[in-house]
Short mmCIF file of C-alpha atoms and ligand atoms in Angstrom, two decimals:
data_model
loop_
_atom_site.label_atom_id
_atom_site.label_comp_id
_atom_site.label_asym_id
_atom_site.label_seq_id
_atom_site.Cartn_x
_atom_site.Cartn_y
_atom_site.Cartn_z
CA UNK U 1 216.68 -5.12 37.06
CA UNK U 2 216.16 -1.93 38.64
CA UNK U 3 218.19 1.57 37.44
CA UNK U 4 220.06 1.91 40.67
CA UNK U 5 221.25 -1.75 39.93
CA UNK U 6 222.23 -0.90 36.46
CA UNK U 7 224.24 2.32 37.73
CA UNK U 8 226.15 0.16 40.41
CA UNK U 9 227.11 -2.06 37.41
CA UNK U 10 228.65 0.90 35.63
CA UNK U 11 230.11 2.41 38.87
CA UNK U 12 231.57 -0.42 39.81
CA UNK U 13 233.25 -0.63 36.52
CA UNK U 14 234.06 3.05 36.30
CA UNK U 15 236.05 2.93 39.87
CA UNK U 16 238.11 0.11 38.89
CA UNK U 17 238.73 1.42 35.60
CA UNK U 18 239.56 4.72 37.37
CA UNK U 19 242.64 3.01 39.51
CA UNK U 20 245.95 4.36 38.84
CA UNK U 21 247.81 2.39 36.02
CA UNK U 22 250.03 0.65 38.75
CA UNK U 23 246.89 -0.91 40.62
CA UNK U 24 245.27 -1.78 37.40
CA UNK U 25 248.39 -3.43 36.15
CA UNK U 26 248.26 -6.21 39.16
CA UNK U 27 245.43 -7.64 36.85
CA UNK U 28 246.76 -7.82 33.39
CA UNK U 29 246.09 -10.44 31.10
CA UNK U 30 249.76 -12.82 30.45
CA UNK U 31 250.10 -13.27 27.20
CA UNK U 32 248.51 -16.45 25.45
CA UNK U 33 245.64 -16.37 27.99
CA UNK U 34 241.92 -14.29 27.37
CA UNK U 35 241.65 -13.28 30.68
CA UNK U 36 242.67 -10.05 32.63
CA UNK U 37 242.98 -5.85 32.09
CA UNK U 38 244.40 -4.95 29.21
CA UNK U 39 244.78 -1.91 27.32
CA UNK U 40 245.63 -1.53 22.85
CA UNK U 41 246.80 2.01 23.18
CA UNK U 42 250.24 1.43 22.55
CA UNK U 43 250.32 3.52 19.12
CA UNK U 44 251.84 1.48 16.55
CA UNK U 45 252.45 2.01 12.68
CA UNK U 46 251.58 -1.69 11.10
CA UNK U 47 249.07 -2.67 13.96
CA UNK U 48 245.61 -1.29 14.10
CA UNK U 49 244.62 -0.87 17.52
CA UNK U 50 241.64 -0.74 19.43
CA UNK U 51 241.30 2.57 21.32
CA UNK U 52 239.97 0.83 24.56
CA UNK U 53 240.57 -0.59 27.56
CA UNK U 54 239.21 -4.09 28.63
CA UNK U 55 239.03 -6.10 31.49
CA UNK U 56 237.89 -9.92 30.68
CA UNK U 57 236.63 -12.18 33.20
CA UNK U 58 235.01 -15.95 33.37
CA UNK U 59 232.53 -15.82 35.79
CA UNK U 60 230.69 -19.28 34.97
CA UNK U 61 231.10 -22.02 35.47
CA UNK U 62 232.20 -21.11 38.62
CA UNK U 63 234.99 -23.38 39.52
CA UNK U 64 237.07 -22.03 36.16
CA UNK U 65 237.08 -18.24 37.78
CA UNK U 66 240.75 -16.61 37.94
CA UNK U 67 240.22 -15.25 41.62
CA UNK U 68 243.52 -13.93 41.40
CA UNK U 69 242.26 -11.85 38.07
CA UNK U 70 239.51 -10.10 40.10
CA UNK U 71 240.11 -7.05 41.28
CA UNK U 72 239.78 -5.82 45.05
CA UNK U 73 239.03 -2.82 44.24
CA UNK U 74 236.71 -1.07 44.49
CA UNK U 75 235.41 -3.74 47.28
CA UNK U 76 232.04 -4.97 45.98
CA UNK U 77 233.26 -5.79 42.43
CA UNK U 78 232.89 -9.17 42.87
CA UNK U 79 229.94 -9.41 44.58
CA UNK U 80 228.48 -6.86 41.96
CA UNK U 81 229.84 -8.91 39.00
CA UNK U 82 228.10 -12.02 40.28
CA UNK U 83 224.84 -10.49 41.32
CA UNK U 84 224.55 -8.97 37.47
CA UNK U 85 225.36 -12.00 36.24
CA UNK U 86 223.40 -13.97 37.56
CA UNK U 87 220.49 -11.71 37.03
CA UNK U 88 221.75 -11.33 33.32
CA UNK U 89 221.31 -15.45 32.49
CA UNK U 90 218.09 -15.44 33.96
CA UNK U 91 217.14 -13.03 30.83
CA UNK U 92 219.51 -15.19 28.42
CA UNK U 93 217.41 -18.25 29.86
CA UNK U 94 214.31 -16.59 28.86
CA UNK U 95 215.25 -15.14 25.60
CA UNK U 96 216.67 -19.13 24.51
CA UNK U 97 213.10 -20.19 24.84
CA UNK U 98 211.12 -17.42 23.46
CA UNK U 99 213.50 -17.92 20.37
CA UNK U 100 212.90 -21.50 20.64
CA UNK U 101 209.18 -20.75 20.64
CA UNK U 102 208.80 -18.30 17.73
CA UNK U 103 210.37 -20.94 15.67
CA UNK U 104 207.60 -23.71 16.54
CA UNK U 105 210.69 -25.66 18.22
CA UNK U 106 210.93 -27.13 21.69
CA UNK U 107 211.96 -24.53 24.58
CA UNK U 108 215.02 -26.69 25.49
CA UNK U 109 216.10 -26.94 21.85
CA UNK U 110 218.78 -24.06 21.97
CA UNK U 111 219.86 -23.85 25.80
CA UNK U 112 219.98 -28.08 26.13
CA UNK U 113 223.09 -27.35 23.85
CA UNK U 114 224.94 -25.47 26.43
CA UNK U 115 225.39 -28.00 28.29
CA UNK U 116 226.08 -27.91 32.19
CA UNK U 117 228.97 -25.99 31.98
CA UNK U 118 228.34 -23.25 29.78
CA UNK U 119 230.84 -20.55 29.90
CA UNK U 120 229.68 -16.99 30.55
CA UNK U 121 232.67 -13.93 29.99
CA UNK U 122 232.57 -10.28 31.29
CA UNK U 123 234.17 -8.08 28.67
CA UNK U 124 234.47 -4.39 30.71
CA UNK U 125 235.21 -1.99 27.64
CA UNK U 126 236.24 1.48 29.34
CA UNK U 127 236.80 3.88 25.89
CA UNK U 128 238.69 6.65 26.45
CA UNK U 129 238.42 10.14 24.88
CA UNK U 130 239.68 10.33 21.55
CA UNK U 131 240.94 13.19 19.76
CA UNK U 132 241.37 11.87 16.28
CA UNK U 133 238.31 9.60 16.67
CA UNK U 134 238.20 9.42 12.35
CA UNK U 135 241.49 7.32 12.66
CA UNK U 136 240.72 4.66 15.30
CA UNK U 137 238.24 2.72 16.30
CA UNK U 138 237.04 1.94 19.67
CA UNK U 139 236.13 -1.88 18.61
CA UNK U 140 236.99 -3.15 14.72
CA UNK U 141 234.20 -4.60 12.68
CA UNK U 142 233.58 -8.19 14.35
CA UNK U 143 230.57 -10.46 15.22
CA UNK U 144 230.16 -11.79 18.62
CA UNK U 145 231.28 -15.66 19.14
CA UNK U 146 228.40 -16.16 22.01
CA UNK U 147 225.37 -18.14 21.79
CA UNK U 148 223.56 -14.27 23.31
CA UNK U 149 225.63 -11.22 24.18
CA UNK U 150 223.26 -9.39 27.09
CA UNK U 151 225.45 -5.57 26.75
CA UNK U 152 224.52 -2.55 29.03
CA UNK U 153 225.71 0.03 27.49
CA UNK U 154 226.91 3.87 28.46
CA UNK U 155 224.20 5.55 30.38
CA UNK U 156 224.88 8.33 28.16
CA UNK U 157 227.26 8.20 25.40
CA UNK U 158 226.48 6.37 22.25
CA UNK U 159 229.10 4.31 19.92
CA UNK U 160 227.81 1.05 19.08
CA UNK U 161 226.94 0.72 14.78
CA UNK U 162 225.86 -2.74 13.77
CA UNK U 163 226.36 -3.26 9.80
CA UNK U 164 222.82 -3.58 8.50
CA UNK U 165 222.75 -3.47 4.13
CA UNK U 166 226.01 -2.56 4.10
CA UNK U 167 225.68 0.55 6.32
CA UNK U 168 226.56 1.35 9.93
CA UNK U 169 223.85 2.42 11.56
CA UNK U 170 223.98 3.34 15.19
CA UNK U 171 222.33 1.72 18.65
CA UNK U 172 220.68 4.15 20.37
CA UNK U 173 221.22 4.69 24.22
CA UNK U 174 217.81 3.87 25.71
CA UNK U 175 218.99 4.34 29.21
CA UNK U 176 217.76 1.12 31.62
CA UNK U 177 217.72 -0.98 28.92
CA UNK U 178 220.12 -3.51 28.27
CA UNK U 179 221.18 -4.37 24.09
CA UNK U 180 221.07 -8.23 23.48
CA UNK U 181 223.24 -9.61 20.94
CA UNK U 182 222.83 -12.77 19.25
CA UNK U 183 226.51 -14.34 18.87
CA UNK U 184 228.10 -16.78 16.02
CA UNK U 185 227.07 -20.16 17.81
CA UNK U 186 223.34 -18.58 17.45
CA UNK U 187 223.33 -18.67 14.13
CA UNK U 188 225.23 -21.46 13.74
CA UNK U 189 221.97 -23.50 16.08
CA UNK U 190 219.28 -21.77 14.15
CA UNK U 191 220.73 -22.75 10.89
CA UNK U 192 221.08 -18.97 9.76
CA UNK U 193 217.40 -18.03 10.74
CA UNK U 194 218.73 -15.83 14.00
CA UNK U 195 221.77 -13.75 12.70
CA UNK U 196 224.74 -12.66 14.42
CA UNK U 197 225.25 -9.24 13.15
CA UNK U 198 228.91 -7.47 12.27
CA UNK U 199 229.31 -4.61 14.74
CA UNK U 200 231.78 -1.73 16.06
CA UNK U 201 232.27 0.51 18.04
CA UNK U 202 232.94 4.56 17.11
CA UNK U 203 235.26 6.77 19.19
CA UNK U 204 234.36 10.06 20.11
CA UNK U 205 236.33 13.13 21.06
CA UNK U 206 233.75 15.00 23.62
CA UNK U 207 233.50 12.00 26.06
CA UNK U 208 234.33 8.49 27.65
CA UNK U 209 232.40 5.66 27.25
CA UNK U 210 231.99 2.66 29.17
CA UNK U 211 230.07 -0.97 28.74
CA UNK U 212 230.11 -4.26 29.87
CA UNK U 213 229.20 -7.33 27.89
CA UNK U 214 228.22 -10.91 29.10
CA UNK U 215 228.36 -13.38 26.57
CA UNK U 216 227.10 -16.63 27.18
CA UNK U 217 228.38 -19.75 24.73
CA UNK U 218 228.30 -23.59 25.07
CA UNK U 219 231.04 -25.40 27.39
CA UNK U 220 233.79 -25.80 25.09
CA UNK U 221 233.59 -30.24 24.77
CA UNK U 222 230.21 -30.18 23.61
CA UNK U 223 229.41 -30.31 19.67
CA UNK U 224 226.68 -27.53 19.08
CA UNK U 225 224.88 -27.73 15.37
CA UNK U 226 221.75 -26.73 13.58
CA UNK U 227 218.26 -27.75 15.81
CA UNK U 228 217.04 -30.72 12.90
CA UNK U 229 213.21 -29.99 12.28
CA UNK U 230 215.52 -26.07 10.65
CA UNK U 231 217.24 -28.30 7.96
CA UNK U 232 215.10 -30.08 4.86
CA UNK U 233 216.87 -32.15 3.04
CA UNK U 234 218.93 -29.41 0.47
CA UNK U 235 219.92 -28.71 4.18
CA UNK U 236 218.05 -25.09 3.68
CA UNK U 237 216.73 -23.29 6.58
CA UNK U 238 212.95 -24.22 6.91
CA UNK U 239 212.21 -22.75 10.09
CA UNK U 240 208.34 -21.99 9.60
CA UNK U 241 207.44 -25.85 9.21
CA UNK U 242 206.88 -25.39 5.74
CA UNK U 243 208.34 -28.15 3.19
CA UNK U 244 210.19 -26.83 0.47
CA UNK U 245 208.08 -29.08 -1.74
CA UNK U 246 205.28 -26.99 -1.14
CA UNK U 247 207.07 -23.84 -1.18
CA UNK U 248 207.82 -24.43 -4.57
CA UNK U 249 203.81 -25.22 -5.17
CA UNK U 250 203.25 -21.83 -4.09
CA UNK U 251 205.79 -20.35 -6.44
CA UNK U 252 204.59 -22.28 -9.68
CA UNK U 253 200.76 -21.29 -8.95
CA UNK U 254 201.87 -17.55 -8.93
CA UNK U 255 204.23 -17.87 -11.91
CA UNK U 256 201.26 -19.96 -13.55
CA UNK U 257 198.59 -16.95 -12.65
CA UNK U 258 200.88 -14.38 -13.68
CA UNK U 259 201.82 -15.93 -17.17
CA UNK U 260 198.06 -16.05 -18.11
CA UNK U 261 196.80 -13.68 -20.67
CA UNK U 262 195.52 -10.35 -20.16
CA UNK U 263 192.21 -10.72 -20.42
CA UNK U 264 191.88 -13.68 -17.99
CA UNK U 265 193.76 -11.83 -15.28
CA UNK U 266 191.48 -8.88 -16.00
CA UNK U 267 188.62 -10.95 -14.54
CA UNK U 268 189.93 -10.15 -11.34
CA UNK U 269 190.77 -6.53 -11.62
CA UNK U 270 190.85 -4.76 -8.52
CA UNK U 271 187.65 -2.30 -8.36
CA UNK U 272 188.35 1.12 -7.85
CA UNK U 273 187.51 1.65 -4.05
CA UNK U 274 189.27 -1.83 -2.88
CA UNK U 275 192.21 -3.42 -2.15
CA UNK U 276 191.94 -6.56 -3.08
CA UNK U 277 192.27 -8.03 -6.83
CA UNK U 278 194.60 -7.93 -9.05
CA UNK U 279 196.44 -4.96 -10.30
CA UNK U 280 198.91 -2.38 -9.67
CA UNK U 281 199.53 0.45 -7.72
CA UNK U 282 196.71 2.79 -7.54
CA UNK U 283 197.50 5.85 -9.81
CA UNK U 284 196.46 8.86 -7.18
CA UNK U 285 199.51 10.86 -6.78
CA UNK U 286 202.07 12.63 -9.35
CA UNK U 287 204.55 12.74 -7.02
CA UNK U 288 205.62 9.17 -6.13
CA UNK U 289 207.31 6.65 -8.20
CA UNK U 290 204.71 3.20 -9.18
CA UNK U 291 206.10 -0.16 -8.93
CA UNK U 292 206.25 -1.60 -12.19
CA UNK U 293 204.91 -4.80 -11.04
CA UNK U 294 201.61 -6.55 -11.27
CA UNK U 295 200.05 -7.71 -8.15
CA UNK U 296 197.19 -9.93 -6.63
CA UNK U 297 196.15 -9.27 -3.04
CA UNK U 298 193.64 -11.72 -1.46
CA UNK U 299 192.36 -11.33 2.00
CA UNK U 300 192.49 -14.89 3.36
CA UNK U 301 191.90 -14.29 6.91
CA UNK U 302 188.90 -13.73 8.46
CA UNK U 303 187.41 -16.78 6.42
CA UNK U 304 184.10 -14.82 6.39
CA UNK U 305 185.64 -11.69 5.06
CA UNK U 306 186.97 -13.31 1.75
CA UNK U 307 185.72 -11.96 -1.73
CA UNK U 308 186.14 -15.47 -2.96
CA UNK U 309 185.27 -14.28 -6.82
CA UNK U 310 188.33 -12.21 -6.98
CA UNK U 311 190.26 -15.87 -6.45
CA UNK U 312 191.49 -16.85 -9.49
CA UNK U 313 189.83 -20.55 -10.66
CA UNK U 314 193.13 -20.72 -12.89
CA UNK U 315 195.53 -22.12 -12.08
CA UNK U 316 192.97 -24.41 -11.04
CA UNK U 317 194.75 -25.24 -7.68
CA UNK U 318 195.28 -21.57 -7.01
CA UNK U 319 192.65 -21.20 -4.22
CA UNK U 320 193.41 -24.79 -2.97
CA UNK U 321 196.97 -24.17 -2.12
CA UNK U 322 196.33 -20.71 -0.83
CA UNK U 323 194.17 -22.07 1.26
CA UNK U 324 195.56 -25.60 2.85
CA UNK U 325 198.41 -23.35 4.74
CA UNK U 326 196.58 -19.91 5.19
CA UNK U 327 197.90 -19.56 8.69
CA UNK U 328 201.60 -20.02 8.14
CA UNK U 329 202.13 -18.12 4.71
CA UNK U 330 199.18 -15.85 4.43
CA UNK U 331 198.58 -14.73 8.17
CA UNK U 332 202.03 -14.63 9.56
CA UNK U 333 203.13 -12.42 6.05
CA UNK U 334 200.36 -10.02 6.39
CA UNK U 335 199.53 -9.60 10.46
CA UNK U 336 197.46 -6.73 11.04
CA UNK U 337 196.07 -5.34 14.67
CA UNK U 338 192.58 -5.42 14.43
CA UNK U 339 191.43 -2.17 12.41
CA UNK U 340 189.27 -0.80 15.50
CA UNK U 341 191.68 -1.52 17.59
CA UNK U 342 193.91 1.33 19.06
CA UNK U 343 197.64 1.31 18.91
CA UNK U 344 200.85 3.37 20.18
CA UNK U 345 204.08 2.93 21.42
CA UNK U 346 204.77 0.71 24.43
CA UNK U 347 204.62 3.06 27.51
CA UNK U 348 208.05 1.97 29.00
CA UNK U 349 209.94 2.42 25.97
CA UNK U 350 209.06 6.29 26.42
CA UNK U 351 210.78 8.67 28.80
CA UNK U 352 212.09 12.21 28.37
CA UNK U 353 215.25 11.30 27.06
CA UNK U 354 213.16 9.26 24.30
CA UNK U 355 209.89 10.94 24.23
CA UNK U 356 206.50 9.46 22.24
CA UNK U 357 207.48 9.90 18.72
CA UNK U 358 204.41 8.32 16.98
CA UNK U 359 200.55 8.79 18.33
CA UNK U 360 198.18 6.82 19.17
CA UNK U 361 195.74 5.47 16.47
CA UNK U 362 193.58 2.88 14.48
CA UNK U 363 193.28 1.41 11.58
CA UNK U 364 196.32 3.07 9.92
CA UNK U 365 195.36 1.40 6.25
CA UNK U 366 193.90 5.22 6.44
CA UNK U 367 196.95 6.63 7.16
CA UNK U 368 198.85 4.34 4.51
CA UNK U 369 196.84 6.13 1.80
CA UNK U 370 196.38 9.08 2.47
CA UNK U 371 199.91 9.21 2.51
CA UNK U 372 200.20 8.23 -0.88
CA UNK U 373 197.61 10.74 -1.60
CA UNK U 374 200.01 13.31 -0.58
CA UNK U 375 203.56 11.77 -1.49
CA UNK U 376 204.74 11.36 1.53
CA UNK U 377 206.18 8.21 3.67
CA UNK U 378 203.19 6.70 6.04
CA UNK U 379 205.19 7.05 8.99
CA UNK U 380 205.96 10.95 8.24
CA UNK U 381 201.84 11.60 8.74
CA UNK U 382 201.43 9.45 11.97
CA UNK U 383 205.09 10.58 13.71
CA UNK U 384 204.88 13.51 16.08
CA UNK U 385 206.90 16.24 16.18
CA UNK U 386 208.64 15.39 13.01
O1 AKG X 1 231.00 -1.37 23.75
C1 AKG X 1 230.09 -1.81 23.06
O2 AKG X 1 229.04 -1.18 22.91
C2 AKG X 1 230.19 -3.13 22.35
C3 AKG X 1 231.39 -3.92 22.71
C4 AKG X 1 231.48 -5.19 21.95
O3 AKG X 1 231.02 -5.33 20.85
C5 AKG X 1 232.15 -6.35 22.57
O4 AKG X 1 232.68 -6.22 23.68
O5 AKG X 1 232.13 -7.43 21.94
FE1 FE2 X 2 230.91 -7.42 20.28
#
């Protein structure tokens, strides 16, 4: 979608938003229904309100739209609405399969549960200035109920947190791009593996904001549920195709190692220029805290590139079962780019108002220790401008 399409979405909503109260009010929402303006600011002591505006809208299936909801003004709304839209679940269409995909499941397996007439809202928020913007809140805490919110957000101003480890931590504005939002009904198909995170949104005293969410979510008579091939049979999420049975295999052989006696893990010792054997951290700086854990690192992938005598023979299926599934627990855990290979940050997710924050570079394992050479976080030597 180009920027000038993106900026006649949030014109478009700034104009109507914009009307006087009187215009606006030919819209509102009738109590008991979804749809339609409506506005929380009526201060209250025993209610807490949202400090925000709203104007909801159905826009699919198309036969369910309130025409009598949709403003005439300003004159292209609708056609606007429905152009974005449409545009919008093209993107959700592609993002159901690529999900689909990165869990080894068919494409169809999460958007075949829509059905044929999935529902798709428009949730205008228009937030206005706040002065005491430490007593309200623009949104409350909530998750989204959608299969995928798609949510363009303020060209400008930020206010969007989503609760990750207990903290609030804030969505940037990357201006052009849109935020996608995976809703309740998500989670509920990928049996917990996609999660549909608690967010809110922040007043702010300096400035209005304005966004506009589409979420997307089955049609309301069809029973959605977890895809089958992401539920064993303790009805735990197995979404990388790997039985629990041998899970647990992989967890015995490393208890197994682990509980052997000193001197037999010692045959394995990591030598003092490599990573690989068994050990702990490497003691090279004063400043940083060890792990006080023992550890065995194997390189498993490239087959040619394995020091197979630092493989423990005991357990005596160690290397077996490290080996029968190498690509889907050792080589998705540990993915590397190729160490001659050059990397850097995507070239469209940099512009001035987000300029290149980390260089270009290979092989960053150098990076990685040097770092701990010095005491400092990895990302602090590689990050520009810091
Ligand atoms: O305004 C925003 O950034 C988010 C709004 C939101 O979470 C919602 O409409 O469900
Ligand atoms: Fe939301």
């Amino acid at each position: 979608m180009s920027s000038s399409f993106l900026d006649k979405v949030r014109e478009t909503a700034c104009q109507f938003f914009e009307l006087p109260k009187e215009e606006k009010s030919k819209y509102c929402r009738s109590e008991n229904e979804i749809e339609g303006y409506e506005s929380d600011m009526i201060v209250s002591s025993n209610q807490v309100l949202d400090w925000s505006h709203r104007l909801i809208l159905r826009v699919f299936p198309e036969d369910e739209r309130r025409n009598d909801l949709w403003p005439d003004n300003p004159p292209y709304f609708r056609e606007t609405l429905i152009e974005y839209s449409l545009k919008v679940k093209s993107v959700m269409d592609l993002l159901y399969k690529a999900m689909a995909r990165s869990l080894n499941l068919k494409e169809n397996s999460f958007s075949g549960q829509f059905g044929e007439r999935a529902l798709m809202h428009a949730r205008f928020n228009f937030y206005p200035r706040c002065s005491r913007p430490d007593l309200v809140l623009g949104v409350k805490p909530h998750t989204d109920r959608s299969g995928i919110t798609i949510l363009l957000q303020d060209k400008q101003v930020e206010g969007l947190q989503i609760l990750v480890d207990e903290k609030w931590v804030r969505v940037p504005v990357i201006p052009d791009a849109l935020v996608v939002n995976l809703g309740d009904q998500m989670q509920i198909m990928s049996n917990g593996i996609f999660r549909s995170p608690m967010h809110r949104v922040v007043t702010i005293s300096e400035s209005l904001r304005l966004s506009v969410a589409l979420f997307h979510e089955p049609e309301p008579e069809k029973e959605i549920g977890p895809v089958d091939s992401l539920m064993d049979d303790g009805k735990r999420a197995v979404g990388h195709r790997v039985e629990s049975s041998f899970l647990d295999k992989v967890r015995e052989i490393t208890k197994r190692f682990f509980a052997l006696p000193m001197e037999e893990k010692h045959k394995y010792d990591r030598e003092a220029n490599s990573l690989e054997g068994y050990g702990n951290d490497p003691n090279v700086s004063k400043k940083i805290i060890f792990n006080q854990s023992e550890r065995i690192l194997l390189k498993v992938a490239p087959e040619n590139e394995r020091r197979i005598e630092r493989w423990p023979c005991n357990p005596t299926d160690f290397r077996v079962i490290v080996e029968s599934k190498k690509e889907r627990i050792s080589v998705a855990a540990f993915h590397l780019p190729k160490y001659e290979v050059e990397i850097g940050p995507v070239q469209s997710l940099m512009d001035e108002t987000r300029p290149q924050q980390y260089m270009r570079l290979k092989d960053y394992r150098g990076f990685y220790y040097d770092s701990i050479f010095q005491g400092i976080a990895p990302l602090d030597l590689v990050k520009l401008n810091p």
